[in-house]
Tab-separated table of N, CA and C and ligand atoms in Angstrom:
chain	number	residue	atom	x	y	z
G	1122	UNK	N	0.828	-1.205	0.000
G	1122	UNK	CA	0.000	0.000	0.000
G	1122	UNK	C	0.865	1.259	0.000
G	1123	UNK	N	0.674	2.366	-0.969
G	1123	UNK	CA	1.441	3.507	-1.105
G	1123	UNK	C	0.257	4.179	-0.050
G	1124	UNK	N	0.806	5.643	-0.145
G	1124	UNK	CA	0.385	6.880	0.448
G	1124	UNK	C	0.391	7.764	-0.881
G	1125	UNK	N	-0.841	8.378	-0.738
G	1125	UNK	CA	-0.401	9.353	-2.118
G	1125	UNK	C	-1.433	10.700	-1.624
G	1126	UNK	N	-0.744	11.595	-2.104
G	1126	UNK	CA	-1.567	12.999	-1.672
G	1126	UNK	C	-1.909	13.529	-2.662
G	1127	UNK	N	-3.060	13.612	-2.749
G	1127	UNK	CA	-4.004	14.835	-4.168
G	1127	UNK	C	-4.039	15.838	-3.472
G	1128	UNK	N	-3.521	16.979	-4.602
G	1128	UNK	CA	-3.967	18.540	-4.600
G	1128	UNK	C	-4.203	18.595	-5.646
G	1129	UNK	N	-5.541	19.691	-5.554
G	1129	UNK	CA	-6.314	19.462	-6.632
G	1129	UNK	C	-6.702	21.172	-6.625
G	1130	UNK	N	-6.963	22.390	-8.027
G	1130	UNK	CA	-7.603	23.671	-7.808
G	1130	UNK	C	-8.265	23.534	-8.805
G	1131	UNK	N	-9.354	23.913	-8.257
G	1131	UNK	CA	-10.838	23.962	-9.509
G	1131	UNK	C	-11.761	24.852	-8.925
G	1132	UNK	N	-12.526	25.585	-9.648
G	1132	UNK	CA	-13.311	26.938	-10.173
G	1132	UNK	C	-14.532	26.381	-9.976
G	1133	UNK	N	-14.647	25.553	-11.082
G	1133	UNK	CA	-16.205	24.962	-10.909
G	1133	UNK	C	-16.590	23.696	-10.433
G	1134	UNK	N	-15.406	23.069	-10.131
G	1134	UNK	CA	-15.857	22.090	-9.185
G	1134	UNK	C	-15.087	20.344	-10.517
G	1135	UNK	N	-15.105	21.060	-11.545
G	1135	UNK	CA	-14.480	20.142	-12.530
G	1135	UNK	C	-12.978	18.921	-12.320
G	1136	UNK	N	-12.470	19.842	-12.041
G	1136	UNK	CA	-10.861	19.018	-11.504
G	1136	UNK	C	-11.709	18.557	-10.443
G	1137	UNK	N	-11.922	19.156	-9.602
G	1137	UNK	CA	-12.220	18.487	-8.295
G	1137	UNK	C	-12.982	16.771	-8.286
G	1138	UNK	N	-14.322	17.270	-9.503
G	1138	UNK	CA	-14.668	16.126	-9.529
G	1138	UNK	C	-13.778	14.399	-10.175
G	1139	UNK	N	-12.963	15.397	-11.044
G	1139	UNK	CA	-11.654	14.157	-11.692
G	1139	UNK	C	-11.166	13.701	-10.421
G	1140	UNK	N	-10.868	14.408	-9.446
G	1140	UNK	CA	-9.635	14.311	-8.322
G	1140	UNK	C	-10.628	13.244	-7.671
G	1141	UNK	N	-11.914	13.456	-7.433
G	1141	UNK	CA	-12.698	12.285	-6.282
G	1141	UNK	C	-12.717	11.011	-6.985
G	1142	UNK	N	-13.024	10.878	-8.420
G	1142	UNK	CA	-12.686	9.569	-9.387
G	1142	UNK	C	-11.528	8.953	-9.072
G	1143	UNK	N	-10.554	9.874	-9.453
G	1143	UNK	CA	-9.286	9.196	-9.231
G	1143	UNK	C	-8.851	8.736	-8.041
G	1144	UNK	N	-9.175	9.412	-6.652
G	1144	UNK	CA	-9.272	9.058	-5.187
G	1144	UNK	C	-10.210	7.672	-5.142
G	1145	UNK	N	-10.822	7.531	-5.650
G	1145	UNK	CA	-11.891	6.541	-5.480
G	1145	UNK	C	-11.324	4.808	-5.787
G	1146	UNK	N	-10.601	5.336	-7.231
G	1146	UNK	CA	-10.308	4.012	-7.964
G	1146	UNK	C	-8.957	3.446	-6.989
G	1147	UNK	N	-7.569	4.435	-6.485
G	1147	UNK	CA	-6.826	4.169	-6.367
G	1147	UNK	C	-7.045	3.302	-4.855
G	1148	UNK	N	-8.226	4.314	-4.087
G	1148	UNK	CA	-8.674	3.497	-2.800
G	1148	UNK	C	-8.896	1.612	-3.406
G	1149	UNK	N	-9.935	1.948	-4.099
G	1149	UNK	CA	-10.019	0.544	-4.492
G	1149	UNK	C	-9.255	-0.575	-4.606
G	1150	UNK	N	-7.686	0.094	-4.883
G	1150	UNK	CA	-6.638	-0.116	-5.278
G	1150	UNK	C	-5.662	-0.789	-4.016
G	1151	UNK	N	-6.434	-0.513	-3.274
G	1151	UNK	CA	-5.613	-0.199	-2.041
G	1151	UNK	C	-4.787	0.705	-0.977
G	1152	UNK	N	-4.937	1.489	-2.212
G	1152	UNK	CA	-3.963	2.759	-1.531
G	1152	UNK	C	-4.718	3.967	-0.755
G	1153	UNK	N	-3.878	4.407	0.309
G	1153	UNK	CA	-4.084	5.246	0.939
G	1153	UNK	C	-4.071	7.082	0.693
G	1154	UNK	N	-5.318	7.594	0.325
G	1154	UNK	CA	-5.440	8.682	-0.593
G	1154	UNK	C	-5.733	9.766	0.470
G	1155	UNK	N	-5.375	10.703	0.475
G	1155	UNK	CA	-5.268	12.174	1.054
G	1155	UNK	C	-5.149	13.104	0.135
G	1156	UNK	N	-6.318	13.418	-0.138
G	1156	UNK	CA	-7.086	14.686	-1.072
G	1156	UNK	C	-7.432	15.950	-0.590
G	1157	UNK	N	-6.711	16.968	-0.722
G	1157	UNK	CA	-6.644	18.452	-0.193
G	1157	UNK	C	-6.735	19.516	-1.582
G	1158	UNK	N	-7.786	20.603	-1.317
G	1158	UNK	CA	-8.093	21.604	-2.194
G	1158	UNK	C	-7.081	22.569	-1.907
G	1159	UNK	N	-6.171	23.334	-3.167
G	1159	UNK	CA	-5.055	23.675	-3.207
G	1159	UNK	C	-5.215	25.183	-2.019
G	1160	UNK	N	-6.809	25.241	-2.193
G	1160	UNK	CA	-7.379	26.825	-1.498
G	1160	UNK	C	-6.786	26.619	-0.266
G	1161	UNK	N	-6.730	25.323	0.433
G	1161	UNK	CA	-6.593	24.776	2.049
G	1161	UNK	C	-5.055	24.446	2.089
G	1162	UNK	N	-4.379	24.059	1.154
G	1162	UNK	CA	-3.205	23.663	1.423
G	1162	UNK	C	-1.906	24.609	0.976
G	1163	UNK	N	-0.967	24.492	2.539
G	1163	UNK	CA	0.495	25.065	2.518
G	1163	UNK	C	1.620	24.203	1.603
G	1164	UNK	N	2.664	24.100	1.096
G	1164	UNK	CA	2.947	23.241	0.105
G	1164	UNK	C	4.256	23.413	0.873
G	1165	UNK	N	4.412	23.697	1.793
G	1165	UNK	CA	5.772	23.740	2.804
G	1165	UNK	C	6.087	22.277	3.405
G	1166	UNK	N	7.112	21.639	2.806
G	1166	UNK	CA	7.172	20.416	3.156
G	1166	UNK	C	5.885	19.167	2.999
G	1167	UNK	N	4.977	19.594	2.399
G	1167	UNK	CA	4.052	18.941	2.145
G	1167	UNK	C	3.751	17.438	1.710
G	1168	UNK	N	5.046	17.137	0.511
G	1168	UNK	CA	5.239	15.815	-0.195
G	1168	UNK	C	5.857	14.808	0.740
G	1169	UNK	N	6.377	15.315	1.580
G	1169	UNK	CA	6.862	14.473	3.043
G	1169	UNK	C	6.296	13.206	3.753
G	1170	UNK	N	6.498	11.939	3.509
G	1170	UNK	CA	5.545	11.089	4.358
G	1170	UNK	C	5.153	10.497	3.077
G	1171	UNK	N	5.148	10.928	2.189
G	1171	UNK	CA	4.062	10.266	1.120
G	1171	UNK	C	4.902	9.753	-0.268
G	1172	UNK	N	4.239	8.725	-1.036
G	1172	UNK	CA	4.760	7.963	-2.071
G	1172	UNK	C	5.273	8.703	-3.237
G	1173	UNK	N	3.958	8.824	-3.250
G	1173	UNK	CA	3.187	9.675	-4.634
G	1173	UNK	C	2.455	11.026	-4.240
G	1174	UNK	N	2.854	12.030	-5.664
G	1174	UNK	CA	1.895	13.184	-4.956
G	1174	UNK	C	1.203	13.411	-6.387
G	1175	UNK	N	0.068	13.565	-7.095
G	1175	UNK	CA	-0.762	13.924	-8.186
G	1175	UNK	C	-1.181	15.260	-7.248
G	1176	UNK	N	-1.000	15.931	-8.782
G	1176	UNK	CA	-1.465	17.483	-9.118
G	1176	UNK	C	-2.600	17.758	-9.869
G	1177	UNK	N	-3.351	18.339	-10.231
G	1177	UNK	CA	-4.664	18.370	-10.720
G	1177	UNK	C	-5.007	19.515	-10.916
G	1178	UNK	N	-5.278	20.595	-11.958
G	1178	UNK	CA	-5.735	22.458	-12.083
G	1178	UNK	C	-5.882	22.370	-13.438
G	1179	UNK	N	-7.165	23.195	-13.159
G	1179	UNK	CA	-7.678	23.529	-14.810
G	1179	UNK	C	-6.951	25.167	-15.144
G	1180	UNK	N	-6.824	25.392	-16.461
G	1180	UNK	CA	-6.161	26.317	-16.497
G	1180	UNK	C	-7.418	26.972	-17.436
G	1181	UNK	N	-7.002	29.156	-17.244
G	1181	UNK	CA	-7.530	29.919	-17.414
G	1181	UNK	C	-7.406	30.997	-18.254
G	1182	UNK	N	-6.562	30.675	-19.136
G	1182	UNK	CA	-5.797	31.740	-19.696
G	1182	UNK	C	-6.310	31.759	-20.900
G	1183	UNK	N	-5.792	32.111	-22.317
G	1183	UNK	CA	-6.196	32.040	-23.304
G	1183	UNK	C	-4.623	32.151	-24.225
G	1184	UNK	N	-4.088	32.500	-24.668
G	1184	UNK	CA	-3.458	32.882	-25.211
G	1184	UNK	C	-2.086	31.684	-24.431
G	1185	UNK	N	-1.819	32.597	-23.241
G	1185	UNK	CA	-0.487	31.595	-22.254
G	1185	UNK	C	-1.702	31.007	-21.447
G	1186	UNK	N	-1.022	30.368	-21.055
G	1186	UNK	CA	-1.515	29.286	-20.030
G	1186	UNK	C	-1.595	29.920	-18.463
G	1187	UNK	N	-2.805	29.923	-18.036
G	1187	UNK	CA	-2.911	30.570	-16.316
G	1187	UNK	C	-3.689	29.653	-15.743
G	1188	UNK	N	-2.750	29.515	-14.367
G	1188	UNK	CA	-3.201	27.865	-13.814
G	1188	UNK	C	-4.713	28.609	-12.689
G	1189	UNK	N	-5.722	28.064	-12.660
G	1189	UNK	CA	-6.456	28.026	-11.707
G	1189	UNK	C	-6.099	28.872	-10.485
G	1190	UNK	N	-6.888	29.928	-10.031
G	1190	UNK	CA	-6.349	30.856	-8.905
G	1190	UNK	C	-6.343	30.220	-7.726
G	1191	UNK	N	-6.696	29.190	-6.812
G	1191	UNK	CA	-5.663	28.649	-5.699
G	1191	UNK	C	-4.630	28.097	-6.004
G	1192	UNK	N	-4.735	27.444	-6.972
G	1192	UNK	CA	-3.477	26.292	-7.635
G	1192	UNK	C	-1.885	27.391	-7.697
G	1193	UNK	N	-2.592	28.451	-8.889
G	1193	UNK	CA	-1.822	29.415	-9.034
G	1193	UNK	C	-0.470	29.976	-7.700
G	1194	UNK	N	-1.800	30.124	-6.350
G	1194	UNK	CA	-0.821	30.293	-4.898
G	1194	UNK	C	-0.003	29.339	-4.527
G	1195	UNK	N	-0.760	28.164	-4.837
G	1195	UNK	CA	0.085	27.260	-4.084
G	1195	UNK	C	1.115	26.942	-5.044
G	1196	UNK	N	1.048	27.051	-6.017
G	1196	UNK	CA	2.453	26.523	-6.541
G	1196	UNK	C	3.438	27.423	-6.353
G	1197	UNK	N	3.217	28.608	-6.440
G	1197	UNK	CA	4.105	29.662	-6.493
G	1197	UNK	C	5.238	29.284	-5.212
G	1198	UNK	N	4.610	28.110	-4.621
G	1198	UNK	CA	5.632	27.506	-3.420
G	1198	UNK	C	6.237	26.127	-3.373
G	1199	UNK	N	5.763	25.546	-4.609
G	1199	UNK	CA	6.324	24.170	-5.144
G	1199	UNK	C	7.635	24.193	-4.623
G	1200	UNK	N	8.544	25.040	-4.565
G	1200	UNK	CA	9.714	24.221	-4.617
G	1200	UNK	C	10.067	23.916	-2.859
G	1201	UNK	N	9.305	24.316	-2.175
G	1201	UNK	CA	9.574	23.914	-0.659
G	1201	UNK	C	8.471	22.947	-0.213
G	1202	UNK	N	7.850	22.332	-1.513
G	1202	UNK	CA	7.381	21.389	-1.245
G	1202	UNK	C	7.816	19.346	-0.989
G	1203	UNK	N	9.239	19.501	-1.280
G	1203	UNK	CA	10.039	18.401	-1.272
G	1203	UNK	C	9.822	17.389	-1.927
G	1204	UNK	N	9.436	17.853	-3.153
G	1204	UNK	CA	9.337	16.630	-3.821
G	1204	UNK	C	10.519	15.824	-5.018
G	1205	UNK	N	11.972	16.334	-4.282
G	1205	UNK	CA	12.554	15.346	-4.852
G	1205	UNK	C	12.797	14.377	-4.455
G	1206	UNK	N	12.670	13.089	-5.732
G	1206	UNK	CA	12.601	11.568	-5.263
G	1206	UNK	C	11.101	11.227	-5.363
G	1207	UNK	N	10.179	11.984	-5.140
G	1207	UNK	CA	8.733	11.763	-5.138
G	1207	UNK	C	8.193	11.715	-6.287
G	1208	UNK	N	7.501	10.716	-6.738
G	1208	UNK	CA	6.691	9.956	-8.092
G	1208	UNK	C	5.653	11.057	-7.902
G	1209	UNK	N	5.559	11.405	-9.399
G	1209	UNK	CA	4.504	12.722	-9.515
G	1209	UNK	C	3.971	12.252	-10.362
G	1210	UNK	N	2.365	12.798	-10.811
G	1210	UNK	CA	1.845	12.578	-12.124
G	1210	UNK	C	0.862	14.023	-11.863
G	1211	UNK	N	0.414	14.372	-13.248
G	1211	UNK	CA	-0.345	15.106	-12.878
G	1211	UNK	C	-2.318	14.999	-14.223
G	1212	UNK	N	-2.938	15.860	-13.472
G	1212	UNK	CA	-4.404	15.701	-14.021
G	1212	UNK	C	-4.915	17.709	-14.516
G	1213	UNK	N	-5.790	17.332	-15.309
G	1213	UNK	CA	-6.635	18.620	-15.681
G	1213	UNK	C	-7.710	18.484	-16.101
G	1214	UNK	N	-8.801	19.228	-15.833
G	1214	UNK	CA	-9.467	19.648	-16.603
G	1214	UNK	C	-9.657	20.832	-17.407
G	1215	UNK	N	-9.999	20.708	-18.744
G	1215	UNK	CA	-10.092	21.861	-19.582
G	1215	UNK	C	-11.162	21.642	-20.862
G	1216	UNK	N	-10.860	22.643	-21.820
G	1216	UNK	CA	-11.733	22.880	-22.967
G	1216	UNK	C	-11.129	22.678	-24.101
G	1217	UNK	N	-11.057	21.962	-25.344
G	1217	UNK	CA	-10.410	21.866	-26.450
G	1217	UNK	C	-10.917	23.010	-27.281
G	1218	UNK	N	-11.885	23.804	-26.636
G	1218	UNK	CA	-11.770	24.784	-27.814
G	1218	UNK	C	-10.739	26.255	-27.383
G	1219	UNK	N	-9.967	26.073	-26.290
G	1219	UNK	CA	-8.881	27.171	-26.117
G	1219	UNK	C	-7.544	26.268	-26.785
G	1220	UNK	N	-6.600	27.269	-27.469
G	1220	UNK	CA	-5.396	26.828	-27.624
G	1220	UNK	C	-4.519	26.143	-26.688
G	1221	UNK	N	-4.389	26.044	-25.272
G	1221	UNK	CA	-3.620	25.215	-24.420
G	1221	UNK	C	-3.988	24.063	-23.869
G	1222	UNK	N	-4.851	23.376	-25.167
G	1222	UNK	CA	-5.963	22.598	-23.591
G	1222	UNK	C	-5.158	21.582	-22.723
G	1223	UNK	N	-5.729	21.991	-21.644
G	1223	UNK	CA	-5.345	21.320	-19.954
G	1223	UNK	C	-3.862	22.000	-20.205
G	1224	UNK	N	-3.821	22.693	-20.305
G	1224	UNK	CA	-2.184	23.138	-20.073
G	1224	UNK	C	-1.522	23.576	-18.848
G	1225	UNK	N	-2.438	23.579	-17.781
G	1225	UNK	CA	-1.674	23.523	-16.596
G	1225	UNK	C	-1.151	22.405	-16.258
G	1226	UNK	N	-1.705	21.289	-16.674
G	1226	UNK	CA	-0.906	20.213	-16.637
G	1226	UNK	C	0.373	19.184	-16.780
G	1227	UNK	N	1.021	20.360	-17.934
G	1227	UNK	CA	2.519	20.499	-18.692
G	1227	UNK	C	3.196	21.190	-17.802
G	1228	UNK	N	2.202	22.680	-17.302
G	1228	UNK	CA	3.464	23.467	-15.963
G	1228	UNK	C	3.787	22.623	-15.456
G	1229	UNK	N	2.749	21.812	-14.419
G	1229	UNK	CA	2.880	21.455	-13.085
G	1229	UNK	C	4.373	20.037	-13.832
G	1230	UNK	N	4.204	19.235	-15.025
G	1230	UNK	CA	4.971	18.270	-15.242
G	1230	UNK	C	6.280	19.034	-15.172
G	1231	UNK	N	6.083	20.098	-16.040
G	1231	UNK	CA	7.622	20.819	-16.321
G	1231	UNK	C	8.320	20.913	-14.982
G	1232	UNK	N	7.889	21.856	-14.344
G	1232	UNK	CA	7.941	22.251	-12.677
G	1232	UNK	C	8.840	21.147	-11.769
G	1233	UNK	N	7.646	20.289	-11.873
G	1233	UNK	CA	8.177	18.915	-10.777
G	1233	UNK	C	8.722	18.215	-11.727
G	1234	UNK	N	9.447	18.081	-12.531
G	1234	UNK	CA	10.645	17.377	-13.029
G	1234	UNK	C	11.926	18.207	-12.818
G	1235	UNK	N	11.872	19.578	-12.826
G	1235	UNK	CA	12.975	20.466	-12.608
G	1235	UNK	C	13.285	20.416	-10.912
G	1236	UNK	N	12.121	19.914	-10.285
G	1236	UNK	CA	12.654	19.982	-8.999
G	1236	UNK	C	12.844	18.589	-8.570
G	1237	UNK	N	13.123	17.809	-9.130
G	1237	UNK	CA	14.194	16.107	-9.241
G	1237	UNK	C	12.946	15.552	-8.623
G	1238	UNK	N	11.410	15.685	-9.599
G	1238	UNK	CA	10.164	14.415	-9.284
G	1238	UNK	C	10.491	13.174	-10.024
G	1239	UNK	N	10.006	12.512	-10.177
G	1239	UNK	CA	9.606	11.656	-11.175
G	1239	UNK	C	8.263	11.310	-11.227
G	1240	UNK	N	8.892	11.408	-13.016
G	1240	UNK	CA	7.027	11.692	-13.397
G	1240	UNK	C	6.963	10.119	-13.327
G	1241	UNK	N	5.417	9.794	-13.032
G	1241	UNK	CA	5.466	8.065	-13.537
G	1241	UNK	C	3.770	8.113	-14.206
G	1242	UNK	N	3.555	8.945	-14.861
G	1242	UNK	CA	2.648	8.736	-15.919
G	1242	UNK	C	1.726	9.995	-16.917
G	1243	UNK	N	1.435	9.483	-17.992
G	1243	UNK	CA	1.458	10.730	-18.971
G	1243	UNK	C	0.306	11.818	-18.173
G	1244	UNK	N	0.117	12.655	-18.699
G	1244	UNK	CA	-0.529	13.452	-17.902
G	1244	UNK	C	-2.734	13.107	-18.502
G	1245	UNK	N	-3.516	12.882	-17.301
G	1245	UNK	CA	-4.683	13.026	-17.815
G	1245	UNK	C	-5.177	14.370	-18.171
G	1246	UNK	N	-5.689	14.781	-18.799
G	1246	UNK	CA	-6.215	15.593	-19.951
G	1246	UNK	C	-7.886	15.478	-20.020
G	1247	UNK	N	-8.789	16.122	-19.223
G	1247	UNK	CA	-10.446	15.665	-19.644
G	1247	UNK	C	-10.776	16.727	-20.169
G	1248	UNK	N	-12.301	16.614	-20.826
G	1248	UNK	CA	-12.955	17.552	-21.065
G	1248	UNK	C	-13.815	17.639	-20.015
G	1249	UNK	N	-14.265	18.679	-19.342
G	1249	UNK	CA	-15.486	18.687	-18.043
G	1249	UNK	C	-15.177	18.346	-17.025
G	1250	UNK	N	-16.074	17.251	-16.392
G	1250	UNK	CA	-15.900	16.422	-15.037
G	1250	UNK	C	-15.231	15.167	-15.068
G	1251	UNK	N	-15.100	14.860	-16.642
G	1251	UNK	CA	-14.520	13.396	-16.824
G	1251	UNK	C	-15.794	12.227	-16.689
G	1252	UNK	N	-17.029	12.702	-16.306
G	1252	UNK	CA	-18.036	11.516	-15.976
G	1252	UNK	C	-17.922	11.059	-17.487
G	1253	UNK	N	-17.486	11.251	-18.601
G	1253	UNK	CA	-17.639	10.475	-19.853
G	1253	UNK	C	-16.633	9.823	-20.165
G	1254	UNK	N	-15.845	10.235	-19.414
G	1254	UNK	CA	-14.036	9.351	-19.625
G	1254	UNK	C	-13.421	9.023	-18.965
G	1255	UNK	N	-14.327	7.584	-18.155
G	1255	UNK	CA	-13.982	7.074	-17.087
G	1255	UNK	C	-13.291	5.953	-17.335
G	1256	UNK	N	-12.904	5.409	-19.305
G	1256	UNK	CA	-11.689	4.707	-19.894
G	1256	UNK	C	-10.433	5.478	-19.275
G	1257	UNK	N	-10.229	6.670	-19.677
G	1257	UNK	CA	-8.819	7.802	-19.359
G	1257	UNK	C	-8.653	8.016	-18.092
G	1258	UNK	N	-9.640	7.660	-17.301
G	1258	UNK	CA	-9.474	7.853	-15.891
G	1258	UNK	C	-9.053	6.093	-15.350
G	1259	UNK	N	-9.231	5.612	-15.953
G	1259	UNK	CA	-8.860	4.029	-15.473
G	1259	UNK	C	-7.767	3.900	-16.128
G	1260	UNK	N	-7.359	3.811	-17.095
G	1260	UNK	CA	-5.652	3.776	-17.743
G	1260	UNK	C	-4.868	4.684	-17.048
G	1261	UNK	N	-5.020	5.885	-16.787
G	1261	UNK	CA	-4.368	7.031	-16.041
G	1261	UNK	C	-3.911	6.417	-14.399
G	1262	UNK	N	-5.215	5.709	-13.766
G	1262	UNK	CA	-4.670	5.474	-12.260
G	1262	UNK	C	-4.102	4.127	-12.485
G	1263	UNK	N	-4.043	3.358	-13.496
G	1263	UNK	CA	-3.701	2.114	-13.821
G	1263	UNK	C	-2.021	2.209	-14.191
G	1264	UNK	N	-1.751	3.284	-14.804
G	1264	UNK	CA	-0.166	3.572	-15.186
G	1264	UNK	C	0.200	3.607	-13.175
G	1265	UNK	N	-0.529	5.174	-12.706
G	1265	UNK	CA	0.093	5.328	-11.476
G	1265	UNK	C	0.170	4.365	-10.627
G	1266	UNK	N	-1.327	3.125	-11.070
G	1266	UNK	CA	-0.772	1.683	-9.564
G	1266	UNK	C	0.529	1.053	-10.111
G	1267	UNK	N	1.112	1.223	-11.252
G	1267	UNK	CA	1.976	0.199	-11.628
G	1267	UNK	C	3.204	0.870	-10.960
G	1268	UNK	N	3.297	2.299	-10.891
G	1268	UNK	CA	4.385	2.844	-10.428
G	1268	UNK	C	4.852	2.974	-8.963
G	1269	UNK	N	3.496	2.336	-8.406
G	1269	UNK	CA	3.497	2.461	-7.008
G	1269	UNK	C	4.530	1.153	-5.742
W	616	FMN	C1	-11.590	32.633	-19.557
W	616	FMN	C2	-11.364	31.153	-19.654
W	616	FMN	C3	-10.146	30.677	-20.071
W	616	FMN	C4	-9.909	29.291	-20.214
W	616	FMN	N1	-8.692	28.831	-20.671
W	616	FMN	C5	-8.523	27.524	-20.900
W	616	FMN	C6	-7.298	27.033	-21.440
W	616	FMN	O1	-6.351	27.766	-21.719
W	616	FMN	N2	-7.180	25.686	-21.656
W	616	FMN	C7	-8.189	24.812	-21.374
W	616	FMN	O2	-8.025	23.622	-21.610
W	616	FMN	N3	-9.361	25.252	-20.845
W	616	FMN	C8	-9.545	26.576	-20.597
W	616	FMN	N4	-10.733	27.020	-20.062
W	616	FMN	C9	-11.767	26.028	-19.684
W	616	FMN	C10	-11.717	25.625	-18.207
W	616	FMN	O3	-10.416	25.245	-17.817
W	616	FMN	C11	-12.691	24.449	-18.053
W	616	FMN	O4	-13.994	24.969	-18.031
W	616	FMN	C12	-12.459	23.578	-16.852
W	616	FMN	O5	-13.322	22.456	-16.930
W	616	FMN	C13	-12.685	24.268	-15.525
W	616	FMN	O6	-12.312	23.365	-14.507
W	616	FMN	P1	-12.539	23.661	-12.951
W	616	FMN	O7	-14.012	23.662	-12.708
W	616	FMN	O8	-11.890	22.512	-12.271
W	616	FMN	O9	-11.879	24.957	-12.636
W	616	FMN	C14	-10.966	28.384	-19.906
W	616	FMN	C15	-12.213	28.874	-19.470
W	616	FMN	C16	-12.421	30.238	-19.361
W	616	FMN	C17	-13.802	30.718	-18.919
């Protein structure tokens, strides 16, 4: 059994709802899931204790890419979050009709690979809540049990 911590920032409730799917399956899984909204969480030593940490923010921008306004705070502190050595993956929700779609999802990969993560799976990508792409949501936590 891993430990894995979701942070998750969402607007309308979209990521969030990906983040409870994905909490759900990995429980199933066995694993021990700790799911925190980025609005509530300090990122100060945070990855500490834990296996795995998945990231999750829909982004807002149009043109560049602007991550979700709690997400936005809390990352701005990623790097005292300790996640080198720590298996990362990350999630989004977004819209294919903006040019970046889910593109906060590439920050957060870019980010936590520069700060010595390892990624251990491609990044999920939904449209909405994901209630229609609950294939991409099962291959997605299916890469992360293998990495666990
Ligand atoms: C002004 C604005 C800008 C947006 N920019 C993007 C974008 O760059 N890429 C994308 O995939 N979706 C974009 N979206 C769509 C949202 O990310 C999408 O609705 C998402 O499901 C919201 O998730 P949340 O409820 O978790 O915040 C944008 C939406 C608005 C209203």
């Amino acid at each position: 059994m891993a430990k894995v911590l979701m942070v998750f920032g969402s607007t309308t409730g979209n990521t969030e709802s990906i983040a409870h799917m994905i909490e759900k399956k990995l429980a199933n899984g066995g694993h021990e899931v700790t799911v925190l909204n980025s609005a509530d969480a300090n990122p100060e030593h945070l990855a500490k204790g834990y296996d795995c940490v998945l990231m999750g923010c829909s982004a807002w921008g149009d043109e560049e890419v602007e991550m979700q306004d709690d997400f936005a705070t809390f990352f701005e502190g990623i790097e005292t979050m300790d996640l080198k050595g720590v298996k990362v993956a990350a999630f989004a929700s977004g819209d294919k009709s903006y040019p970046n779609f889910c593109g906060a999802a590439d920050v957060i990969v870019e980010r936590s690979k520069e700060l010595g993560a390892e990624l251990i799976a491609d990044s999920l990508k939904l449209e909405g809540d994901g209630s229609s792409d609950e294939d991409e949501v099962d291959s997605f936590v299916s890469e992360v049990m293998k990495a666990l």
